[in-house]
Amino acid sequence: MSTVDASGYAPEWLRLREGADAAARAASLVDALSLRAPVVVRDLGCGTGSMSRWLTGRLPRPQRWFLHDRDPTLVKLAAAGVPDATGEVRDVTRLTAADLAGTSLVTASALLDLFTVDEIRRLVEACAAARVPALLTLSVVGRVTLTPPDPLDAAVEAAFNAHQQRDGRLGPDAVTFAAAEFAARGFTVHRAPSPWHLGPGDSALIDTWFRGWVSAAAEENPELDLPAYRARALETVTVEHEDLLALP
């Protein structure tokens, strides 16, 4: 995710970031897909359905969506906004090749960096055994640019990145690791940058993201002196992500 549990995975946070996510995703990777209708998509960690809203118009029709999330409230919200969608409450880290039978495409947004080594390997193995392509978008890569800059930026960024890797999660290393795992199983892998570029019109998102970013850094490194840093006024923010398309 581009932030940790500042607002949590609450619908309000997911709606707040949806516009920035849509603008950031690398549409060029969708162009590299060659899916034939009818299309069956499984969206992992669907949230409120932002990925399906962004991708529906870019894929052939008819389409059938299966929306997976651990949170039943989010599954219900997502399924209500997508025609012919089926919402399923489940642990997306445990999908098997059998679960992917008949699937045309596996998608996820802002999810891959939350996975551990074993969880990514299970996902890759399932896609490989089922011969299903995967479009995994908006994974953080550990680089942030804030304007105006501050001498503490690098230390806060490092602490946040370390926080993202707690409990074995790969955080900023997730895309590179997943790309290597897909490639080792014979997939053709495409990668593309998908940064958030936030400016004056994104003040609510900047504020919410920044508070979460700093809070995570402070939790990871309590020695950071951040009261004045928290109160700074930001003009622009760039949060770098990367998208990955793996084609069997």
PDB file of C-alpha atoms in Angstrom:
ATOM      1  CA  MET A   1       0.000   0.000   0.000  1.00  0.00           C
ATOM      2  CA  SER A   2       1.051   3.604  -0.413  1.00  0.00           C
ATOM      3  CA  THR A   3       0.437   4.162   3.262  1.00  0.00           C
ATOM      4  CA  VAL A   4      -0.066   2.052   6.298  1.00  0.00           C
ATOM      5  CA  ASP A   5      -3.027   1.993   8.626  1.00  0.00           C
ATOM      6  CA  ALA A   6      -3.452   5.749   9.001  1.00  0.00           C
ATOM      7  CA  SER A   7      -7.005   5.525   7.823  1.00  0.00           C
ATOM      8  CA  GLY A   8      -6.767   1.766   7.714  1.00  0.00           C
ATOM      9  CA  TYR A   9      -8.365   0.028   4.793  1.00  0.00           C
ATOM     10  CA  ALA A  10     -11.570   1.898   5.500  1.00  0.00           C
ATOM     11  CA  PRO A  11     -13.763   2.731   2.493  1.00  0.00           C
ATOM     12  CA  GLU A  12     -13.086   6.438   3.079  1.00  0.00           C
ATOM     13  CA  TRP A  13      -9.342   5.995   2.558  1.00  0.00           C
ATOM     14  CA  LEU A  14      -9.819   3.806  -0.502  1.00  0.00           C
ATOM     15  CA  ARG A  15     -12.202   6.322  -2.079  1.00  0.00           C
ATOM     16  CA  LEU A  16      -9.842   9.194  -1.291  1.00  0.00           C
ATOM     17  CA  ARG A  17      -6.978   7.566  -3.169  1.00  0.00           C
ATOM     18  CA  GLU A  18      -8.978   6.180  -6.110  1.00  0.00           C
ATOM     19  CA  GLY A  19      -8.433   9.143  -8.418  1.00  0.00           C
ATOM     20  CA  ALA A  20      -4.689   9.191  -7.823  1.00  0.00           C
ATOM     21  CA  ASP A  21      -4.527   5.437  -8.324  1.00  0.00           C
ATOM     22  CA  ALA A  22      -6.424   5.645 -11.615  1.00  0.00           C
ATOM     23  CA  ALA A  23      -4.142   8.397 -12.910  1.00  0.00           C
ATOM     24  CA  ALA A  24      -1.010   6.503 -11.878  1.00  0.00           C
ATOM     25  CA  ARG A  25      -1.621   2.992 -13.202  1.00  0.00           C
ATOM     26  CA  ALA A  26       0.320   2.104 -16.340  1.00  0.00           C
ATOM     27  CA  ALA A  27      -2.344   1.699 -19.029  1.00  0.00           C
ATOM     28  CA  SER A  28       0.393   0.624 -21.448  1.00  0.00           C
ATOM     29  CA  LEU A  29       0.560  -2.735 -19.679  1.00  0.00           C
ATOM     30  CA  VAL A  30      -3.117  -3.364 -20.369  1.00  0.00           C
ATOM     31  CA  ASP A  31      -2.379  -2.759 -24.040  1.00  0.00           C
ATOM     32  CA  ALA A  32       0.105  -5.647 -23.893  1.00  0.00           C
ATOM     33  CA  LEU A  33      -2.683  -8.062 -22.926  1.00  0.00           C
ATOM     34  CA  SER A  34      -4.364  -9.992 -25.721  1.00  0.00           C
ATOM     35  CA  LEU A  35      -7.448 -11.378 -24.010  1.00  0.00           C
ATOM     36  CA  ARG A  36     -10.366 -12.830 -25.918  1.00  0.00           C
ATOM     37  CA  ALA A  37     -13.983 -12.416 -24.886  1.00  0.00           C
ATOM     38  CA  PRO A  38     -15.601 -13.537 -22.724  1.00  0.00           C
ATOM     39  CA  VAL A  39     -13.171 -12.385 -20.047  1.00  0.00           C
ATOM     40  CA  VAL A  40     -13.092 -13.702 -16.478  1.00  0.00           C
ATOM     41  CA  VAL A  41     -11.135 -11.523 -14.024  1.00  0.00           C
ATOM     42  CA  ARG A  42     -10.204 -12.277 -10.425  1.00  0.00           C
ATOM     43  CA  ASP A  43      -9.397  -9.105  -8.478  1.00  0.00           C
ATOM     44  CA  LEU A  44      -7.396  -9.846  -5.325  1.00  0.00           C
ATOM     45  CA  GLY A  45      -7.793  -7.472  -2.387  1.00  0.00           C
ATOM     46  CA  CYS A  46     -10.565  -5.710  -4.278  1.00  0.00           C
ATOM     47  CA  GLY A  47     -11.248  -2.994  -1.699  1.00  0.00           C
ATOM     48  CA  THR A  48     -14.176  -0.904  -2.889  1.00  0.00           C
ATOM     49  CA  GLY A  49     -13.669  -2.008  -6.507  1.00  0.00           C
ATOM     50  CA  SER A  50     -11.421   0.718  -7.855  1.00  0.00           C
ATOM     51  CA  MET A  51      -9.400  -1.685  -9.992  1.00  0.00           C
ATOM     52  CA  SER A  52     -12.505  -3.072 -11.662  1.00  0.00           C
ATOM     53  CA  ARG A  53     -13.803   0.431 -12.351  1.00  0.00           C
ATOM     54  CA  TRP A  54     -10.479   1.400 -13.936  1.00  0.00           C
ATOM     55  CA  LEU A  55     -10.019  -1.787 -15.954  1.00  0.00           C
ATOM     56  CA  THR A  56     -13.533  -2.661 -17.138  1.00  0.00           C
ATOM     57  CA  GLY A  57     -13.496  -0.230 -20.040  1.00  0.00           C
ATOM     58  CA  ARG A  58     -10.053  -1.408 -21.131  1.00  0.00           C
ATOM     59  CA  LEU A  59     -10.907  -5.094 -21.565  1.00  0.00           C
ATOM     60  CA  PRO A  60     -13.050  -6.941 -24.121  1.00  0.00           C
ATOM     61  CA  ARG A  61     -16.677  -7.639 -23.251  1.00  0.00           C
ATOM     62  CA  PRO A  62     -18.538  -9.549 -21.984  1.00  0.00           C
ATOM     63  CA  GLN A  63     -16.735  -9.720 -18.635  1.00  0.00           C
ATOM     64  CA  ARG A  64     -17.237 -11.613 -15.398  1.00  0.00           C
ATOM     65  CA  TRP A  65     -15.527 -10.350 -12.263  1.00  0.00           C
ATOM     66  CA  PHE A  66     -14.731 -12.252  -9.073  1.00  0.00           C
ATOM     67  CA  LEU A  67     -13.871  -9.797  -6.321  1.00  0.00           C
ATOM     68  CA  HIS A  68     -11.854 -11.194  -3.401  1.00  0.00           C
ATOM     69  CA  ASP A  69     -11.115  -9.509  -0.080  1.00  0.00           C
ATOM     70  CA  ARG A  70     -10.897 -10.447   3.591  1.00  0.00           C
ATOM     71  CA  ASP A  71     -13.276  -7.644   4.565  1.00  0.00           C
ATOM     72  CA  PRO A  72     -16.935  -8.505   3.880  1.00  0.00           C
ATOM     73  CA  THR A  73     -17.946  -4.824   3.940  1.00  0.00           C
ATOM     74  CA  LEU A  74     -15.491  -4.025   1.157  1.00  0.00           C
ATOM     75  CA  VAL A  75     -16.526  -7.071  -0.865  1.00  0.00           C
ATOM     76  CA  LYS A  76     -20.151  -5.981  -0.683  1.00  0.00           C
ATOM     77  CA  LEU A  77     -19.322  -2.411  -1.736  1.00  0.00           C
ATOM     78  CA  ALA A  78     -17.158  -3.573  -4.626  1.00  0.00           C
ATOM     79  CA  ALA A  79     -19.631  -6.116  -5.967  1.00  0.00           C
ATOM     80  CA  ALA A  80     -22.494  -3.606  -5.854  1.00  0.00           C
ATOM     81  CA  GLY A  81     -20.699  -1.390  -8.358  1.00  0.00           C
ATOM     82  CA  VAL A  82     -19.664  -3.996 -10.941  1.00  0.00           C
ATOM     83  CA  PRO A  83     -22.165  -5.693 -13.279  1.00  0.00           C
ATOM     84  CA  ASP A  84     -22.004  -9.501 -13.259  1.00  0.00           C
ATOM     85  CA  ALA A  85     -19.597  -9.498 -10.311  1.00  0.00           C
ATOM     86  CA  THR A  86     -19.313 -12.110  -7.610  1.00  0.00           C
ATOM     87  CA  GLY A  87     -17.898 -11.036  -4.268  1.00  0.00           C
ATOM     88  CA  GLU A  88     -16.002 -13.598  -2.227  1.00  0.00           C
ATOM     89  CA  VAL A  89     -14.636 -13.164   1.299  1.00  0.00           C
ATOM     90  CA  ARG A  90     -11.399 -15.121   1.354  1.00  0.00           C
ATOM     91  CA  ASP A  91      -7.688 -15.109   2.084  1.00  0.00           C
ATOM     92  CA  VAL A  92      -6.146 -14.162  -1.247  1.00  0.00           C
ATOM     93  CA  THR A  93      -2.733 -15.436  -0.150  1.00  0.00           C
ATOM     94  CA  ARG A  94      -4.099 -19.004  -0.324  1.00  0.00           C
ATOM     95  CA  LEU A  95      -5.422 -19.152  -3.876  1.00  0.00           C
ATOM     96  CA  THR A  96      -4.558 -22.307  -5.807  1.00  0.00           C
ATOM     97  CA  ALA A  97      -4.447 -23.227  -9.479  1.00  0.00           C
ATOM     98  CA  ALA A  98      -7.827 -24.901  -9.024  1.00  0.00           C
ATOM     99  CA  ASP A  99      -9.263 -21.605  -7.777  1.00  0.00           C
ATOM    100  CA  LEU A 100      -8.011 -19.937 -10.973  1.00  0.00           C
ATOM    101  CA  ALA A 101      -9.523 -22.479 -13.369  1.00  0.00           C
ATOM    102  CA  GLY A 102     -11.344 -20.643 -16.146  1.00  0.00           C
ATOM    103  CA  THR A 103      -9.772 -17.294 -15.209  1.00  0.00           C
ATOM    104  CA  SER A 104      -8.550 -14.989 -17.977  1.00  0.00           C
ATOM    105  CA  LEU A 105      -6.660 -12.508 -15.760  1.00  0.00           C
ATOM    106  CA  VAL A 106      -5.615 -12.071 -12.133  1.00  0.00           C
ATOM    107  CA  THR A 107      -5.418  -8.472 -10.953  1.00  0.00           C
ATOM    108  CA  ALA A 108      -4.494  -6.654  -7.771  1.00  0.00           C
ATOM    109  CA  SER A 109      -3.895  -3.044  -6.794  1.00  0.00           C
ATOM    110  CA  ALA A 110      -1.696  -1.790  -3.937  1.00  0.00           C
ATOM    111  CA  LEU A 111      -1.450  -5.331  -2.590  1.00  0.00           C
ATOM    112  CA  LEU A 112       1.740  -7.066  -3.726  1.00  0.00           C
ATOM    113  CA  ASP A 113       3.990  -5.116  -1.335  1.00  0.00           C
ATOM    114  CA  LEU A 114       2.008  -6.490   1.624  1.00  0.00           C
ATOM    115  CA  PHE A 115       2.939 -10.083   0.738  1.00  0.00           C
ATOM    116  CA  THR A 116       5.722 -12.224   2.165  1.00  0.00           C
ATOM    117  CA  VAL A 117       8.117 -14.336   0.116  1.00  0.00           C
ATOM    118  CA  ASP A 118       5.971 -17.430   0.603  1.00  0.00           C
ATOM    119  CA  GLU A 119       2.745 -15.602  -0.256  1.00  0.00           C
ATOM    120  CA  ILE A 120       4.165 -14.238  -3.501  1.00  0.00           C
ATOM    121  CA  ARG A 121       5.516 -17.658  -4.411  1.00  0.00           C
ATOM    122  CA  ARG A 122       2.111 -19.250  -3.822  1.00  0.00           C
ATOM    123  CA  LEU A 123       0.439 -16.654  -6.039  1.00  0.00           C
ATOM    124  CA  VAL A 124       3.020 -17.079  -8.798  1.00  0.00           C
ATOM    125  CA  GLU A 125       2.801 -20.861  -8.627  1.00  0.00           C
ATOM    126  CA  ALA A 126      -0.997 -20.742  -8.863  1.00  0.00           C
ATOM    127  CA  CYS A 127      -0.858 -18.456 -11.901  1.00  0.00           C
ATOM    128  CA  ALA A 128       1.827 -20.615 -13.508  1.00  0.00           C
ATOM    129  CA  ALA A 129      -0.040 -23.879 -12.978  1.00  0.00           C
ATOM    130  CA  ALA A 130      -3.279 -22.353 -14.320  1.00  0.00           C
ATOM    131  CA  ARG A 131      -1.458 -20.481 -17.138  1.00  0.00           C
ATOM    132  CA  VAL A 132      -3.133 -17.218 -16.158  1.00  0.00           C
ATOM    133  CA  PRO A 133      -1.627 -13.749 -16.713  1.00  0.00           C
ATOM    134  CA  ALA A 134      -1.348 -11.355 -13.767  1.00  0.00           C
ATOM    135  CA  LEU A 135      -1.607  -7.557 -13.709  1.00  0.00           C
ATOM    136  CA  LEU A 136      -0.360  -6.344 -10.327  1.00  0.00           C
ATOM    137  CA  THR A 137      -0.425  -2.558  -9.964  1.00  0.00           C
ATOM    138  CA  LEU A 138       0.656   0.195  -7.591  1.00  0.00           C
ATOM    139  CA  SER A 139       3.267  -1.588  -5.505  1.00  0.00           C
ATOM    140  CA  VAL A 140       5.431   0.805  -3.513  1.00  0.00           C
ATOM    141  CA  VAL A 141       9.124   0.865  -4.382  1.00  0.00           C
ATOM    142  CA  GLY A 142      10.370   2.903  -1.417  1.00  0.00           C
ATOM    143  CA  ARG A 143      10.957   6.301  -2.984  1.00  0.00           C
ATOM    144  CA  VAL A 144       9.116   9.507  -2.097  1.00  0.00           C
ATOM    145  CA  THR A 145       9.797  13.121  -3.130  1.00  0.00           C
ATOM    146  CA  LEU A 146       8.363  15.951  -1.035  1.00  0.00           C
ATOM    147  CA  THR A 147       8.328  19.646  -1.958  1.00  0.00           C
ATOM    148  CA  PRO A 148       9.628  21.677  -0.268  1.00  0.00           C
ATOM    149  CA  PRO A 149      12.274  19.196   0.884  1.00  0.00           C
ATOM    150  CA  ASP A 150      13.378  18.711   4.484  1.00  0.00           C
ATOM    151  CA  PRO A 151      16.669  17.350   5.895  1.00  0.00           C
ATOM    152  CA  LEU A 152      14.730  14.577   7.650  1.00  0.00           C
ATOM    153  CA  ASP A 153      13.087  13.252   4.480  1.00  0.00           C
ATOM    154  CA  ALA A 154      15.639  10.495   3.879  1.00  0.00           C
ATOM    155  CA  ALA A 155      15.525   9.246   7.472  1.00  0.00           C
ATOM    156  CA  VAL A 156      11.729   9.180   7.531  1.00  0.00           C
ATOM    157  CA  GLU A 157      11.635   7.380   4.187  1.00  0.00           C
ATOM    158  CA  ALA A 158      14.084   4.752   5.441  1.00  0.00           C
ATOM    159  CA  ALA A 159      12.078   4.199   8.618  1.00  0.00           C
ATOM    160  CA  PHE A 160       8.832   3.895   6.683  1.00  0.00           C
ATOM    161  CA  ASN A 161      10.369   1.377   4.287  1.00  0.00           C
ATOM    162  CA  ALA A 162      11.588  -0.695   7.223  1.00  0.00           C
ATOM    163  CA  HIS A 163       8.090  -0.572   8.714  1.00  0.00           C
ATOM    164  CA  GLN A 164       6.697  -1.888   5.418  1.00  0.00           C
ATOM    165  CA  GLN A 165       8.915  -4.939   5.777  1.00  0.00           C
ATOM    166  CA  ARG A 166       7.737  -5.959   9.233  1.00  0.00           C
ATOM    167  CA  ASP A 167       6.473  -9.501   9.759  1.00  0.00           C
ATOM    168  CA  GLY A 168       8.305 -10.710   6.679  1.00  0.00           C
ATOM    169  CA  ARG A 169       6.466  -8.511   4.183  1.00  0.00           C
ATOM    170  CA  LEU A 170       8.538  -7.598   1.152  1.00  0.00           C
ATOM    171  CA  GLY A 171       7.393  -3.990   0.927  1.00  0.00           C
ATOM    172  CA  PRO A 172       9.524  -2.053  -1.591  1.00  0.00           C
ATOM    173  CA  ASP A 173      11.253  -5.262  -2.744  1.00  0.00           C
ATOM    174  CA  ALA A 174       8.023  -7.005  -3.734  1.00  0.00           C
ATOM    175  CA  VAL A 175       7.907  -6.100  -7.433  1.00  0.00           C
ATOM    176  CA  THR A 176      11.473  -7.146  -8.139  1.00  0.00           C
ATOM    177  CA  PHE A 177      11.008 -10.418  -6.266  1.00  0.00           C
ATOM    178  CA  ALA A 178       7.685 -11.204  -7.964  1.00  0.00           C
ATOM    179  CA  ALA A 179       9.116 -10.386 -11.393  1.00  0.00           C
ATOM    180  CA  ALA A 180      11.972 -12.829 -10.836  1.00  0.00           C
ATOM    181  CA  GLU A 181       9.588 -15.545  -9.638  1.00  0.00           C
ATOM    182  CA  PHE A 182       7.335 -15.152 -12.685  1.00  0.00           C
ATOM    183  CA  ALA A 183      10.312 -15.101 -15.043  1.00  0.00           C
ATOM    184  CA  ALA A 184      11.707 -18.276 -13.457  1.00  0.00           C
ATOM    185  CA  ARG A 185       8.462 -20.026 -14.411  1.00  0.00           C
ATOM    186  CA  GLY A 186       8.635 -18.964 -18.032  1.00  0.00           C
ATOM    187  CA  PHE A 187       6.449 -15.851 -17.913  1.00  0.00           C
ATOM    188  CA  THR A 188       7.192 -12.778 -19.983  1.00  0.00           C
ATOM    189  CA  VAL A 189       7.356  -9.920 -17.470  1.00  0.00           C
ATOM    190  CA  HIS A 190       6.682  -6.257 -18.188  1.00  0.00           C
ATOM    191  CA  ARG A 191       7.248  -3.533 -15.597  1.00  0.00           C
ATOM    192  CA  ALA A 192       6.264   0.118 -15.694  1.00  0.00           C
ATOM    193  CA  PRO A 193       6.394   3.040 -13.248  1.00  0.00           C
ATOM    194  CA  SER A 194       3.079   4.194 -11.798  1.00  0.00           C
ATOM    195  CA  PRO A 195       3.809   7.158  -9.525  1.00  0.00           C
ATOM    196  CA  TRP A 196       1.364   9.318  -7.673  1.00  0.00           C
ATOM    197  CA  HIS A 197       1.968  12.963  -8.601  1.00  0.00           C
ATOM    198  CA  LEU A 198       0.016  14.962  -6.028  1.00  0.00           C
ATOM    199  CA  GLY A 199      -0.364  18.733  -6.021  1.00  0.00           C
ATOM    200  CA  PRO A 200      -2.546  21.545  -4.689  1.00  0.00           C
ATOM    201  CA  GLY A 201      -5.745  19.860  -5.810  1.00  0.00           C
ATOM    202  CA  ASP A 202      -4.931  16.772  -3.754  1.00  0.00           C
ATOM    203  CA  SER A 203      -4.633  18.384  -0.315  1.00  0.00           C
ATOM    204  CA  ALA A 204      -6.907  15.900   1.473  1.00  0.00           C
ATOM    205  CA  LEU A 205      -5.035  12.911   0.052  1.00  0.00           C
ATOM    206  CA  ILE A 206      -1.642  14.490   0.758  1.00  0.00           C
ATOM    207  CA  ASP A 207      -2.621  15.189   4.367  1.00  0.00           C
ATOM    208  CA  THR A 208      -3.975  11.699   5.020  1.00  0.00           C
ATOM    209  CA  TRP A 209      -1.102   9.954   3.273  1.00  0.00           C
ATOM    210  CA  PHE A 210       1.536  12.107   4.983  1.00  0.00           C
ATOM    211  CA  ARG A 211       0.142  11.531   8.471  1.00  0.00           C
ATOM    212  CA  GLY A 212       0.177   7.778   7.894  1.00  0.00           C
ATOM    213  CA  TRP A 213       3.653   7.841   6.383  1.00  0.00           C
ATOM    214  CA  VAL A 214       5.137   9.789   9.276  1.00  0.00           C
ATOM    215  CA  SER A 215       3.298   7.759  11.917  1.00  0.00           C
ATOM    216  CA  ALA A 216       4.693   4.515  10.513  1.00  0.00           C
ATOM    217  CA  ALA A 217       8.208   5.973  10.439  1.00  0.00           C
ATOM    218  CA  ALA A 218       7.890   7.163  14.032  1.00  0.00           C
ATOM    219  CA  GLU A 219       6.694   3.744  15.135  1.00  0.00           C
ATOM    220  CA  GLU A 220       9.642   2.101  13.426  1.00  0.00           C
ATOM    221  CA  ASN A 221      12.228   4.597  14.713  1.00  0.00           C
ATOM    222  CA  PRO A 222      11.079   6.367  17.916  1.00  0.00           C
ATOM    223  CA  GLU A 223      14.357   8.295  18.042  1.00  0.00           C
ATOM    224  CA  LEU A 224      13.294  10.484  15.123  1.00  0.00           C
ATOM    225  CA  ASP A 225      12.419  14.015  16.298  1.00  0.00           C
ATOM    226  CA  LEU A 226       9.286  14.670  14.253  1.00  0.00           C
ATOM    227  CA  PRO A 227       6.945  17.244  15.907  1.00  0.00           C
ATOM    228  CA  ALA A 228       8.004  20.080  13.583  1.00  0.00           C
ATOM    229  CA  TYR A 229       8.276  17.682  10.651  1.00  0.00           C
ATOM    230  CA  ARG A 230       4.660  16.573  11.111  1.00  0.00           C
ATOM    231  CA  ALA A 231       3.475  20.183  10.967  1.00  0.00           C
ATOM    232  CA  ARG A 232       5.189  21.101   7.695  1.00  0.00           C
ATOM    233  CA  ALA A 233       3.204  22.380   4.723  1.00  0.00           C
ATOM    234  CA  LEU A 234       3.670  20.373   1.532  1.00  0.00           C
ATOM    235  CA  GLU A 235       3.221  21.749  -1.968  1.00  0.00           C
ATOM    236  CA  THR A 236       3.693  18.546  -3.968  1.00  0.00           C
ATOM    237  CA  VAL A 237       4.250  14.873  -3.241  1.00  0.00           C
ATOM    238  CA  THR A 238       5.471  12.110  -5.532  1.00  0.00           C
ATOM    239  CA  VAL A 239       5.067   8.548  -4.285  1.00  0.00           C
ATOM    240  CA  GLU A 240       6.715   6.101  -6.639  1.00  0.00           C
ATOM    241  CA  HIS A 241       5.056   2.760  -7.424  1.00  0.00           C
ATOM    242  CA  GLU A 242       5.580   0.114 -10.060  1.00  0.00           C
ATOM    243  CA  ASP A 243       3.135  -2.012 -12.048  1.00  0.00           C
ATOM    244  CA  LEU A 244       3.867  -5.545 -13.209  1.00  0.00           C
ATOM    245  CA  LEU A 245       2.328  -7.603 -15.992  1.00  0.00           C
ATOM    246  CA  ALA A 246       3.257 -11.293 -16.180  1.00  0.00           C
ATOM    247  CA  LEU A 247       2.227 -13.208 -19.329  1.00  0.00           C
ATOM    248  CA  PRO A 248       2.465 -17.023 -19.493  1.00  0.00           C
TER     249      PRO A 248
END
